[in-house]
Amino acid sequence: MEKERREKPEFHTPVYEMALKQFDIASEKLGLDPNVASRLRSPKRALIVSVPIKMDDGNVKVFEGYRVQHSMVLGPAKGGTRYHEDVNLGEVSALAMWMSWKSAVIGLPLGGAKGGIRCNPKEMSRGELQRLTRRYTTEIFPLIGPDRDIPGPDVGTSEQTMAWLMDTYSMQVGYSVPGIATGKPVNIGGSLGRNEATGRGVVYVTMEAAKRININLNGAKVVVQGFGNVGYVAAKILYDMGCKIIAVSNSKGGIYNKSGLDINRLYEFSKEKQNLSDSKLGDKITNKELLELECDILIPAALSAQIDGDNAKRVKCKILAEGANGPTTPEADQILKDKGVFLIPDILANSGGVTVSYFEWVQDLQNFFWKEKEINEKLKDIIVSAFNNMMFLTEKEKVDHRTAALMMGIKKIADAMLIRGLYP
Ligand code: GLU
């Protein structure tokens, strides 16, 4: 036990092993230099912090927080901040690694990082969340900075979280630093279009995939797991385009209507009540059942490892657009490939968020802000060309879409490492 503990680093949890498996498949196909590969299999830096805060009842509670930087070869590290009960070092490390590939695959001059706190934000008051965010920011202060590592939002965090983070950092240094975080409200240096960017990006690549396999989006049946910033926005845009959104869920439960759900009414309901199953807009459905519905487009936009070796056999979609990070395990990948599912891998499908985060950071550094139309056009241009490059490599190398996308990202980082050389 002790020996095994010493041989395997602390971050080697099942989610991390999943990220490694994907990396190993792609790096083998690339014929990657083993010295480069062994460095990229681990994070560059990982910081674990204790975050003590006074709860509303007067007691002090200590939360565990993390900031992991996987790679900074291409530029400052970039990645979201997750507040969730399951956050741990392995998950944050896997998410940081995925951020490296994601930024590289779409060609951003950024590295990969991720942060998070193990907590349940849904059960915390606004005051508690503010104190938690401020203390966490102070604890990770040595690692972050507008030219080092720029946090953004992720599951369980919002524009408000990013505003507190930016304010805390600014208070420490004595002046306003909008470029320290992205996903901020627009009036303090946030970017127009950032809030919708991840969902919008999912839609852009889904439209490209649909063209390739001749699916008419008008009336196409869509299933979305997750009704947060990614799932809701993707569902809403597709709904407005004429797709039939037949099922949607959030962490509490889901709702199914074979004639199509009214997404506007569902959204209004979701503001009031947590469980979508209670919306009476269709039949109740569980998160698990929803993944197995027959549909044209399935968008998992919640957490990782939702489609695995067990349920992949029963997945009946034509396009799988991964809004979430790591929703499909390597075992499931193989099954879905054999079934001919058109996969749009997470590092490409959900890269709209970090793309517009990059735009936000650039605007903050220049103190010059762009129009929303310009932002959406630039986003579309970047994500669609990355999609086309992935398709080209898929055909050229006879690999699946995930492996092609990973190969593109990994190669970009590996080439930069080799030309920069090993220090010292
Ligand atoms: N959470 C986003 C993601 O997983 C990125 C956050 C950011 O903009 O840095 O891609």
CSV table of C-alpha atoms and ligand atoms in Angstrom, one decimal:
chain,number,residue,atom,x,y,z
A,1,MET,CA,0.0,0.0,0.0
A,2,GLU,CA,2.7,2.4,1.1
A,3,LYS,CA,4.8,1.4,-1.9
A,4,GLU,CA,2.0,1.8,-4.3
A,5,ARG,CA,1.3,5.2,-2.8
A,6,ARG,CA,5.0,6.2,-3.5
A,7,GLU,CA,5.0,4.9,-7.0
A,8,LYS,CA,1.8,6.6,-8.1
A,9,PRO,CA,1.6,10.4,-7.6
A,10,GLU,CA,-1.3,11.8,-5.5
A,11,PHE,CA,-3.0,13.2,-8.6
A,12,HIS,CA,-3.4,9.7,-10.3
A,13,THR,CA,-7.2,9.4,-9.7
A,14,PRO,CA,-9.5,7.7,-12.1
A,15,VAL,CA,-10.3,11.0,-14.0
A,16,TYR,CA,-6.6,11.7,-14.3
A,17,GLU,CA,-5.9,8.2,-15.6
A,18,MET,CA,-8.6,8.9,-18.2
A,19,ALA,CA,-6.8,12.1,-19.3
A,20,LEU,CA,-3.5,10.1,-19.4
A,21,LYS,CA,-5.0,7.3,-21.5
A,22,GLN,CA,-6.2,9.8,-24.1
A,23,PHE,CA,-2.7,11.5,-24.0
A,24,ASP,CA,-0.9,8.2,-24.4
A,25,ILE,CA,-3.0,7.1,-27.4
A,26,ALA,CA,-2.4,10.5,-29.2
A,27,SER,CA,1.3,10.8,-28.3
A,28,GLU,CA,2.0,7.2,-29.5
A,29,LYS,CA,0.3,8.0,-32.8
A,30,LEU,CA,2.4,11.2,-33.0
A,31,GLY,CA,5.6,9.3,-32.2
A,32,LEU,CA,6.2,11.9,-29.5
A,33,ASP,CA,9.7,12.2,-28.0
A,34,PRO,CA,9.5,10.2,-24.8
A,35,ASN,CA,11.3,12.9,-22.8
A,36,VAL,CA,8.7,15.4,-23.9
A,37,ALA,CA,5.9,12.9,-23.2
A,38,SER,CA,7.1,12.1,-19.7
A,39,ARG,CA,7.0,15.8,-18.8
A,40,LEU,CA,3.6,16.4,-20.2
A,41,ARG,CA,2.1,13.4,-18.3
A,42,SER,CA,2.4,15.4,-15.1
A,43,PRO,CA,1.4,18.9,-14.1
A,44,LYS,CA,4.1,21.6,-14.0
A,45,ARG,CA,2.9,22.9,-10.6
A,46,ALA,CA,0.1,22.0,-8.2
A,47,LEU,CA,-0.8,24.0,-5.1
A,48,ILE,CA,-3.1,22.8,-2.4
A,49,VAL,CA,-4.5,25.4,-0.1
A,50,SER,CA,-6.7,25.4,3.1
A,51,VAL,CA,-9.4,28.0,2.9
A,52,PRO,CA,-10.9,28.8,6.3
A,53,ILE,CA,-13.9,31.0,6.3
A,54,LYS,CA,-16.4,32.1,8.9
A,55,MET,CA,-19.8,30.5,8.1
A,56,ASP,CA,-23.0,32.4,8.7
A,57,ASP,CA,-23.6,30.4,11.9
A,58,GLY,CA,-20.4,31.7,13.4
A,59,ASN,CA,-18.3,28.6,13.1
A,60,VAL,CA,-15.2,28.4,11.0
A,61,LYS,CA,-15.1,25.8,8.3
A,62,VAL,CA,-11.9,24.9,6.4
A,63,PHE,CA,-12.3,24.0,2.7
A,64,GLU,CA,-9.6,22.4,0.5
A,65,GLY,CA,-8.7,24.4,-2.6
A,66,TYR,CA,-6.4,23.8,-5.6
A,67,ARG,CA,-4.7,25.6,-8.4
A,68,VAL,CA,-2.8,23.3,-10.9
A,69,GLN,CA,-0.7,24.6,-13.8
A,70,HIS,CA,-0.1,21.9,-16.4
A,71,SER,CA,1.9,23.7,-19.0
A,72,MET,CA,3.0,27.3,-19.7
A,73,VAL,CA,5.1,26.7,-22.8
A,74,LEU,CA,2.8,28.6,-25.2
A,75,GLY,CA,1.9,31.4,-22.8
A,76,PRO,CA,0.4,32.2,-19.5
A,77,ALA,CA,-1.6,29.4,-17.9
A,78,LYS,CA,-5.4,29.7,-18.4
A,79,GLY,CA,-8.3,27.8,-17.0
A,80,GLY,CA,-11.4,27.8,-15.0
A,81,THR,CA,-12.3,27.6,-11.3
A,82,ARG,CA,-14.6,24.8,-10.2
A,83,TYR,CA,-16.7,24.8,-7.0
A,84,HIS,CA,-18.1,21.4,-6.5
A,85,GLU,CA,-18.3,18.7,-3.8
A,86,ASP,CA,-16.2,16.2,-5.9
A,87,VAL,CA,-13.3,18.6,-6.6
A,88,ASN,CA,-9.9,16.9,-5.8
A,89,LEU,CA,-6.3,17.2,-6.8
A,90,GLY,CA,-6.6,14.5,-9.5
A,91,GLU,CA,-9.7,16.0,-11.1
A,92,VAL,CA,-8.2,19.5,-11.1
A,93,SER,CA,-5.0,18.1,-12.6
A,94,ALA,CA,-6.8,16.3,-15.4
A,95,LEU,CA,-8.8,19.5,-16.1
A,96,ALA,CA,-5.6,21.5,-16.2
A,97,MET,CA,-4.1,19.1,-18.7
A,98,TRP,CA,-7.2,19.3,-20.9
A,99,MET,CA,-6.9,23.1,-20.8
A,100,SER,CA,-3.4,22.8,-22.3
A,101,TRP,CA,-4.6,20.7,-25.2
A,102,LYS,CA,-7.7,22.9,-25.6
A,103,SER,CA,-5.9,26.2,-25.9
A,104,ALA,CA,-3.3,24.7,-28.2
A,105,VAL,CA,-5.8,22.9,-30.5
A,106,ILE,CA,-7.5,26.2,-31.3
A,107,GLY,CA,-4.2,28.1,-31.5
A,108,LEU,CA,-4.4,30.4,-28.5
A,109,PRO,CA,-1.1,31.6,-27.0
A,110,LEU,CA,-1.9,30.2,-23.6
A,111,GLY,CA,-1.0,27.3,-21.4
A,112,GLY,CA,-3.3,25.1,-19.3
A,113,ALA,CA,-4.4,25.4,-15.7
A,114,LYS,CA,-7.4,24.8,-13.5
A,115,GLY,CA,-8.5,25.6,-10.0
A,116,GLY,CA,-11.2,24.6,-7.6
A,117,ILE,CA,-12.6,24.3,-4.2
A,118,ARG,CA,-14.3,21.2,-2.7
A,119,CYS,CA,-17.5,22.7,-1.5
A,120,ASN,CA,-21.2,22.7,-2.3
A,121,PRO,CA,-21.9,26.2,-3.5
A,122,LYS,CA,-25.7,25.6,-3.8
A,123,GLU,CA,-25.8,25.2,0.0
A,124,MET,CA,-23.8,28.3,0.8
A,125,SER,CA,-25.0,31.9,1.2
A,126,ARG,CA,-23.8,34.8,-0.9
A,127,GLY,CA,-21.7,36.0,2.0
A,128,GLU,CA,-20.0,32.7,2.6
A,129,LEU,CA,-19.2,32.3,-1.1
A,130,GLN,CA,-17.7,35.8,-1.2
A,131,ARG,CA,-15.5,35.1,1.8
A,132,LEU,CA,-14.6,31.7,0.3
A,133,THR,CA,-13.6,33.3,-3.0
A,134,ARG,CA,-11.6,36.1,-1.4
A,135,ARG,CA,-9.6,33.8,0.9
A,136,TYR,CA,-9.0,31.3,-1.9
A,137,THR,CA,-7.7,34.1,-4.2
A,138,THR,CA,-5.4,35.2,-1.5
A,139,GLU,CA,-4.1,31.7,-0.9
A,140,ILE,CA,-3.4,31.1,-4.6
A,141,PHE,CA,-2.0,34.6,-5.0
A,142,PRO,CA,1.6,33.4,-5.5
A,143,LEU,CA,0.7,31.4,-8.6
A,144,ILE,CA,-1.7,33.7,-10.4
A,145,GLY,CA,-1.3,37.0,-12.3
A,146,PRO,CA,-2.3,38.5,-15.7
A,147,ASP,CA,0.9,37.4,-17.3
A,148,ARG,CA,1.3,34.1,-15.3
A,149,ASP,CA,-2.0,32.3,-14.8
A,150,ILE,CA,-5.5,33.8,-15.4
A,151,PRO,CA,-8.4,32.1,-13.7
A,152,GLY,CA,-11.8,31.9,-15.4
A,153,PRO,CA,-15.2,30.4,-14.4
A,154,ASP,CA,-16.2,26.8,-14.5
A,155,VAL,CA,-18.8,24.5,-12.9
A,156,GLY,CA,-20.3,26.2,-9.8
A,157,THR,CA,-18.7,29.6,-10.4
A,158,SER,CA,-20.1,32.7,-12.1
A,159,GLU,CA,-19.5,36.3,-13.2
A,160,GLN,CA,-19.9,37.3,-9.6
A,161,THR,CA,-17.2,34.8,-8.5
A,162,MET,CA,-14.8,36.3,-11.0
A,163,ALA,CA,-15.6,39.8,-9.9
A,164,TRP,CA,-14.7,38.9,-6.3
A,165,LEU,CA,-11.5,37.2,-7.5
A,166,MET,CA,-10.5,40.2,-9.6
A,167,ASP,CA,-11.3,42.6,-6.7
A,168,THR,CA,-9.3,40.6,-4.2
A,169,TYR,CA,-6.3,40.4,-6.4
A,170,SER,CA,-6.6,44.1,-7.2
A,171,MET,CA,-6.8,45.0,-3.5
A,172,GLN,CA,-3.6,43.0,-2.8
A,173,VAL,CA,-1.6,44.9,-5.4
A,174,GLY,CA,-3.2,48.2,-4.9
A,175,TYR,CA,-4.7,49.0,-8.3
A,176,SER,CA,-7.3,47.4,-10.6
A,177,VAL,CA,-6.1,44.5,-12.6
A,178,PRO,CA,-9.0,43.4,-14.9
A,179,GLY,CA,-6.6,41.0,-16.8
A,180,ILE,CA,-6.3,38.8,-13.7
A,181,ALA,CA,-9.5,36.9,-14.4
A,182,THR,CA,-11.9,36.3,-17.3
A,183,GLY,CA,-15.7,35.7,-17.3
A,184,LYS,CA,-16.1,38.9,-15.3
A,185,PRO,CA,-19.2,41.2,-15.6
A,186,VAL,CA,-19.0,43.5,-18.6
A,187,ASN,CA,-18.9,46.7,-16.4
A,188,ILE,CA,-15.6,45.7,-14.8
A,189,GLY,CA,-13.7,44.6,-17.9
A,190,GLY,CA,-15.7,41.5,-18.9
A,191,SER,CA,-16.2,40.8,-22.6
A,192,LEU,CA,-19.4,40.9,-24.5
A,193,GLY,CA,-20.4,37.4,-25.5
A,194,ARG,CA,-18.3,35.6,-22.9
A,195,ASN,CA,-21.2,34.3,-20.9
A,196,GLU,CA,-22.7,32.6,-24.0
A,197,ALA,CA,-19.4,31.7,-25.6
A,198,THR,CA,-19.0,28.0,-24.6
A,199,GLY,CA,-22.6,27.1,-25.6
A,200,ARG,CA,-22.3,29.2,-28.8
A,201,GLY,CA,-19.1,27.4,-29.7
A,202,VAL,CA,-20.8,24.0,-29.1
A,203,VAL,CA,-23.4,25.1,-31.6
A,204,TYR,CA,-20.9,26.3,-34.2
A,205,VAL,CA,-19.1,22.9,-34.3
A,206,THR,CA,-22.4,21.0,-34.1
A,207,MET,CA,-23.6,22.9,-37.2
A,208,GLU,CA,-20.4,21.8,-39.0
A,209,ALA,CA,-20.8,18.2,-38.0
A,210,ALA,CA,-24.4,18.2,-39.1
A,211,LYS,CA,-23.3,19.5,-42.6
A,212,ARG,CA,-20.8,16.7,-42.9
A,213,ILE,CA,-23.3,13.9,-42.2
A,214,ASN,CA,-26.3,15.6,-43.8
A,215,ILE,CA,-28.4,16.2,-40.8
A,216,ASN,CA,-31.0,19.0,-41.3
A,217,LEU,CA,-31.0,21.0,-38.1
A,218,ASN,CA,-34.5,22.1,-38.6
A,219,GLY,CA,-36.5,19.6,-36.6
A,220,ALA,CA,-33.4,17.7,-35.5
A,221,LYS,CA,-33.8,15.9,-32.2
A,222,VAL,CA,-31.5,17.2,-29.5
A,223,VAL,CA,-30.8,16.0,-25.9
A,224,VAL,CA,-28.9,18.1,-23.5
A,225,GLN,CA,-27.5,17.0,-20.1
A,226,GLY,CA,-26.9,20.0,-17.9
A,227,PHE,CA,-28.8,23.3,-18.0
A,228,GLY,CA,-26.2,25.7,-16.8
A,229,ASN,CA,-24.1,28.1,-18.6
A,230,VAL,CA,-23.1,25.6,-21.4
A,231,GLY,CA,-26.2,23.4,-21.6
A,232,TYR,CA,-28.8,26.1,-21.4
A,233,VAL,CA,-27.1,28.4,-24.0
A,234,ALA,CA,-26.5,25.6,-26.5
A,235,ALA,CA,-30.2,24.4,-26.0
A,236,LYS,CA,-31.5,27.9,-26.4
A,237,ILE,CA,-29.6,28.7,-29.6
A,238,LEU,CA,-30.4,25.3,-31.2
A,239,TYR,CA,-34.1,25.8,-30.2
A,240,ASP,CA,-34.2,29.2,-31.8
A,241,MET,CA,-32.7,27.7,-34.9
A,242,GLY,CA,-35.5,25.2,-35.2
A,243,CYS,CA,-34.1,22.1,-33.5
A,244,LYS,CA,-36.5,20.0,-31.4
A,245,ILE,CA,-35.0,19.8,-27.8
A,246,ILE,CA,-36.6,16.6,-26.6
A,247,ALA,CA,-34.9,16.2,-23.3
A,248,VAL,CA,-32.9,18.4,-20.8
A,249,SER,CA,-31.6,17.7,-17.3
A,250,ASN,CA,-29.8,19.4,-14.5
A,251,SER,CA,-28.1,17.8,-11.4
A,252,LYS,CA,-31.5,17.1,-9.8
A,253,GLY,CA,-33.3,15.5,-12.7
A,254,GLY,CA,-34.6,15.8,-16.2
A,255,ILE,CA,-37.6,16.3,-18.4
A,256,TYR,CA,-38.5,14.6,-21.7
A,257,ASN,CA,-41.0,15.6,-24.3
A,258,LYS,CA,-40.9,13.8,-27.6
A,259,SER,CA,-42.6,16.7,-29.4
A,260,GLY,CA,-40.0,19.1,-28.1
A,261,LEU,CA,-39.6,21.2,-25.0
A,262,ASP,CA,-40.3,24.9,-24.8
A,263,ILE,CA,-36.8,26.0,-23.7
A,264,ASN,CA,-37.9,29.6,-22.8
A,265,ARG,CA,-40.6,28.3,-20.4
A,266,LEU,CA,-38.1,25.7,-19.0
A,267,TYR,CA,-35.6,28.4,-18.4
A,268,GLU,CA,-38.1,30.5,-16.5
A,269,PHE,CA,-39.0,27.5,-14.4
A,270,SER,CA,-35.4,26.7,-13.7
A,271,LYS,CA,-34.8,30.1,-12.2
A,272,GLU,CA,-37.5,29.3,-9.6
A,273,LYS,CA,-37.0,25.6,-8.9
A,274,GLN,CA,-34.1,23.3,-9.0
A,275,ASN,CA,-35.5,20.1,-10.3
A,276,LEU,CA,-36.4,20.3,-14.0
A,277,SER,CA,-38.5,17.1,-13.6
A,278,ASP,CA,-41.1,19.1,-11.7
A,279,SER,CA,-41.6,21.5,-14.6
A,280,LYS,CA,-44.6,19.6,-16.0
A,281,LEU,CA,-43.4,20.4,-19.5
A,282,GLY,CA,-43.0,16.7,-20.3
A,283,ASP,CA,-42.3,13.4,-18.6
A,284,LYS,CA,-39.7,12.9,-15.8
A,285,ILE,CA,-36.5,11.4,-16.9
A,286,THR,CA,-33.3,10.6,-15.0
A,287,ASN,CA,-29.9,11.8,-16.0
A,288,LYS,CA,-28.9,8.3,-16.9
A,289,GLU,CA,-32.0,7.5,-19.0
A,290,LEU,CA,-31.6,10.8,-20.9
A,291,LEU,CA,-28.2,9.8,-22.3
A,292,GLU,CA,-29.8,6.7,-23.9
A,293,LEU,CA,-32.6,8.5,-25.8
A,294,GLU,CA,-32.7,8.1,-29.5
A,295,CYS,CA,-31.7,11.5,-31.0
A,296,ASP,CA,-29.7,13.3,-33.7
A,297,ILE,CA,-27.5,15.3,-31.3
A,298,LEU,CA,-26.5,14.5,-27.7
A,299,ILE,CA,-24.8,17.3,-25.7
A,300,PRO,CA,-23.4,16.2,-22.4
A,301,ALA,CA,-22.8,19.6,-20.7
A,302,ALA,CA,-22.4,18.6,-17.0
A,303,LEU,CA,-19.6,16.6,-15.4
A,304,SER,CA,-17.0,14.0,-16.4
A,305,ALA,CA,-17.3,10.3,-17.1
A,306,GLN,CA,-21.0,10.3,-17.8
A,307,ILE,CA,-20.8,8.0,-20.8
A,308,ASP,CA,-18.7,4.9,-19.9
A,309,GLY,CA,-18.1,1.3,-21.0
A,310,ASP,CA,-21.4,0.3,-19.6
A,311,ASN,CA,-24.0,2.8,-21.1
A,312,ALA,CA,-22.1,3.7,-24.3
A,313,LYS,CA,-23.7,0.6,-25.9
A,314,ARG,CA,-27.1,2.1,-25.4
A,315,VAL,CA,-26.3,5.6,-26.6
A,316,LYS,CA,-28.3,6.3,-29.7
A,317,CYS,CA,-27.2,9.7,-31.0
A,318,LYS,CA,-25.7,10.6,-34.4
A,319,ILE,CA,-23.6,13.5,-33.1
A,320,LEU,CA,-22.0,13.6,-29.7
A,321,ALA,CA,-21.0,17.2,-28.9
A,322,GLU,CA,-19.0,17.3,-25.7
A,323,GLY,CA,-20.0,20.5,-23.9
A,324,ALA,CA,-18.5,19.2,-20.6
A,325,ASN,CA,-14.9,18.3,-20.0
A,326,GLY,CA,-14.2,14.6,-20.1
A,327,PRO,CA,-17.8,13.3,-20.3
A,328,THR,CA,-16.8,10.2,-22.2
A,329,THR,CA,-14.4,7.5,-20.9
A,330,PRO,CA,-11.8,5.9,-23.2
A,331,GLU,CA,-13.8,2.6,-23.1
A,332,ALA,CA,-16.9,4.4,-24.2
A,333,ASP,CA,-14.9,6.1,-27.0
A,334,GLN,CA,-14.1,2.8,-28.6
A,335,ILE,CA,-17.7,1.6,-28.4
A,336,LEU,CA,-19.0,4.9,-29.9
A,337,LYS,CA,-16.5,4.8,-32.6
A,338,ASP,CA,-17.6,1.3,-33.6
A,339,LYS,CA,-21.2,2.4,-33.7
A,340,GLY,CA,-20.3,5.3,-36.0
A,341,VAL,CA,-21.2,8.1,-33.7
A,342,PHE,CA,-19.8,11.5,-34.9
A,343,LEU,CA,-17.8,12.7,-31.9
A,344,ILE,CA,-16.9,16.4,-31.4
A,345,PRO,CA,-14.4,16.1,-28.6
A,346,ASP,CA,-14.5,18.3,-25.5
A,347,ILE,CA,-11.2,20.1,-26.2
A,348,LEU,CA,-12.7,21.4,-29.4
A,349,ALA,CA,-16.5,21.4,-28.7
A,350,ASN,CA,-16.3,23.5,-25.5
A,351,SER,CA,-13.3,25.6,-26.5
A,352,GLY,CA,-15.6,28.6,-27.2
A,353,GLY,CA,-15.4,29.6,-23.5
A,354,VAL,CA,-11.6,29.9,-23.3
A,355,THR,CA,-11.5,31.5,-26.8
A,356,VAL,CA,-13.7,34.4,-25.6
A,357,SER,CA,-11.8,34.4,-22.3
A,358,TYR,CA,-8.7,35.0,-24.4
A,359,PHE,CA,-10.5,37.8,-26.2
A,360,GLU,CA,-11.5,39.3,-22.8
A,361,TRP,CA,-7.9,39.1,-21.5
A,362,VAL,CA,-6.6,40.8,-24.7
A,363,GLN,CA,-9.2,43.6,-24.4
A,364,ASP,CA,-8.3,44.1,-20.7
A,365,LEU,CA,-4.6,44.4,-21.5
A,366,GLN,CA,-5.3,46.9,-24.3
A,367,ASN,CA,-8.1,48.7,-22.5
A,368,PHE,CA,-9.9,48.6,-25.8
A,369,PHE,CA,-13.2,46.8,-26.1
A,370,TRP,CA,-14.8,45.1,-29.1
A,371,LYS,CA,-18.4,44.8,-30.3
A,372,GLU,CA,-20.3,41.6,-29.6
A,373,LYS,CA,-20.7,40.9,-33.4
A,374,GLU,CA,-17.0,41.1,-33.8
A,375,ILE,CA,-16.4,38.7,-31.0
A,376,ASN,CA,-18.9,36.1,-32.2
A,377,GLU,CA,-17.5,36.3,-35.7
A,378,LYS,CA,-13.9,35.8,-34.5
A,379,LEU,CA,-15.0,32.9,-32.3
A,380,LYS,CA,-16.8,31.2,-35.2
A,381,ASP,CA,-13.8,31.7,-37.4
A,382,ILE,CA,-11.4,30.1,-34.9
A,383,ILE,CA,-13.5,27.2,-33.8
A,384,VAL,CA,-14.7,26.3,-37.3
A,385,SER,CA,-11.1,26.3,-38.7
A,386,ALA,CA,-9.9,24.1,-35.8
A,387,PHE,CA,-12.8,21.7,-36.5
A,388,ASN,CA,-11.8,21.6,-40.2
A,389,ASN,CA,-8.2,20.9,-39.3
A,390,MET,CA,-9.3,18.1,-37.0
A,391,MET,CA,-11.3,16.6,-39.8
A,392,PHE,CA,-8.4,16.8,-42.2
A,393,LEU,CA,-6.0,15.1,-39.7
A,394,THR,CA,-8.6,12.4,-38.9
A,395,GLU,CA,-8.7,11.5,-42.6
A,396,LYS,CA,-4.9,11.8,-43.1
A,397,GLU,CA,-3.9,9.8,-40.1
A,398,LYS,CA,-6.9,7.5,-40.0
A,399,VAL,CA,-7.6,8.2,-36.4
A,400,ASP,CA,-10.7,9.1,-34.4
A,401,HIS,CA,-11.7,12.7,-33.9
A,402,ARG,CA,-10.5,12.9,-30.3
A,403,THR,CA,-7.1,11.5,-31.1
A,404,ALA,CA,-6.8,13.9,-34.1
A,405,ALA,CA,-7.7,16.9,-31.9
A,406,LEU,CA,-5.3,15.8,-29.1
A,407,MET,CA,-2.5,15.2,-31.7
A,408,MET,CA,-2.9,18.8,-32.9
A,409,GLY,CA,-2.8,20.3,-29.4
A,410,ILE,CA,0.0,18.0,-28.1
A,411,LYS,CA,2.2,18.6,-31.2
A,412,LYS,CA,2.0,22.3,-30.9
A,413,ILE,CA,3.1,22.2,-27.3
A,414,ALA,CA,5.8,19.6,-27.9
A,415,ASP,CA,7.3,21.5,-30.8
A,416,ALA,CA,7.5,24.6,-28.7
A,417,MET,CA,9.2,22.7,-25.8
A,418,LEU,CA,11.8,21.3,-28.2
A,419,ILE,CA,12.6,24.6,-29.8
A,420,ARG,CA,12.8,26.4,-26.4
A,421,GLY,CA,15.0,23.6,-25.1
A,422,LEU,CA,15.3,22.1,-21.6
A,423,TYR,CA,16.2,24.5,-18.8
A,424,PRO,CA,18.9,24.7,-17.3
B,1,GLU,N1,-14.0,26.5,-17.7
B,1,GLU,C1,-13.6,26.7,-19.0
B,1,GLU,C2,-13.2,25.5,-19.7
B,1,GLU,O1,-13.3,24.4,-19.2
B,1,GLU,C3,-12.5,27.7,-19.3
B,1,GLU,C4,-12.5,28.8,-18.4
B,1,GLU,C5,-11.7,30.0,-18.9
B,1,GLU,O2,-12.2,30.7,-19.6
B,1,GLU,O3,-10.5,30.1,-18.5
B,1,GLU,O4,-12.9,25.5,-20.9
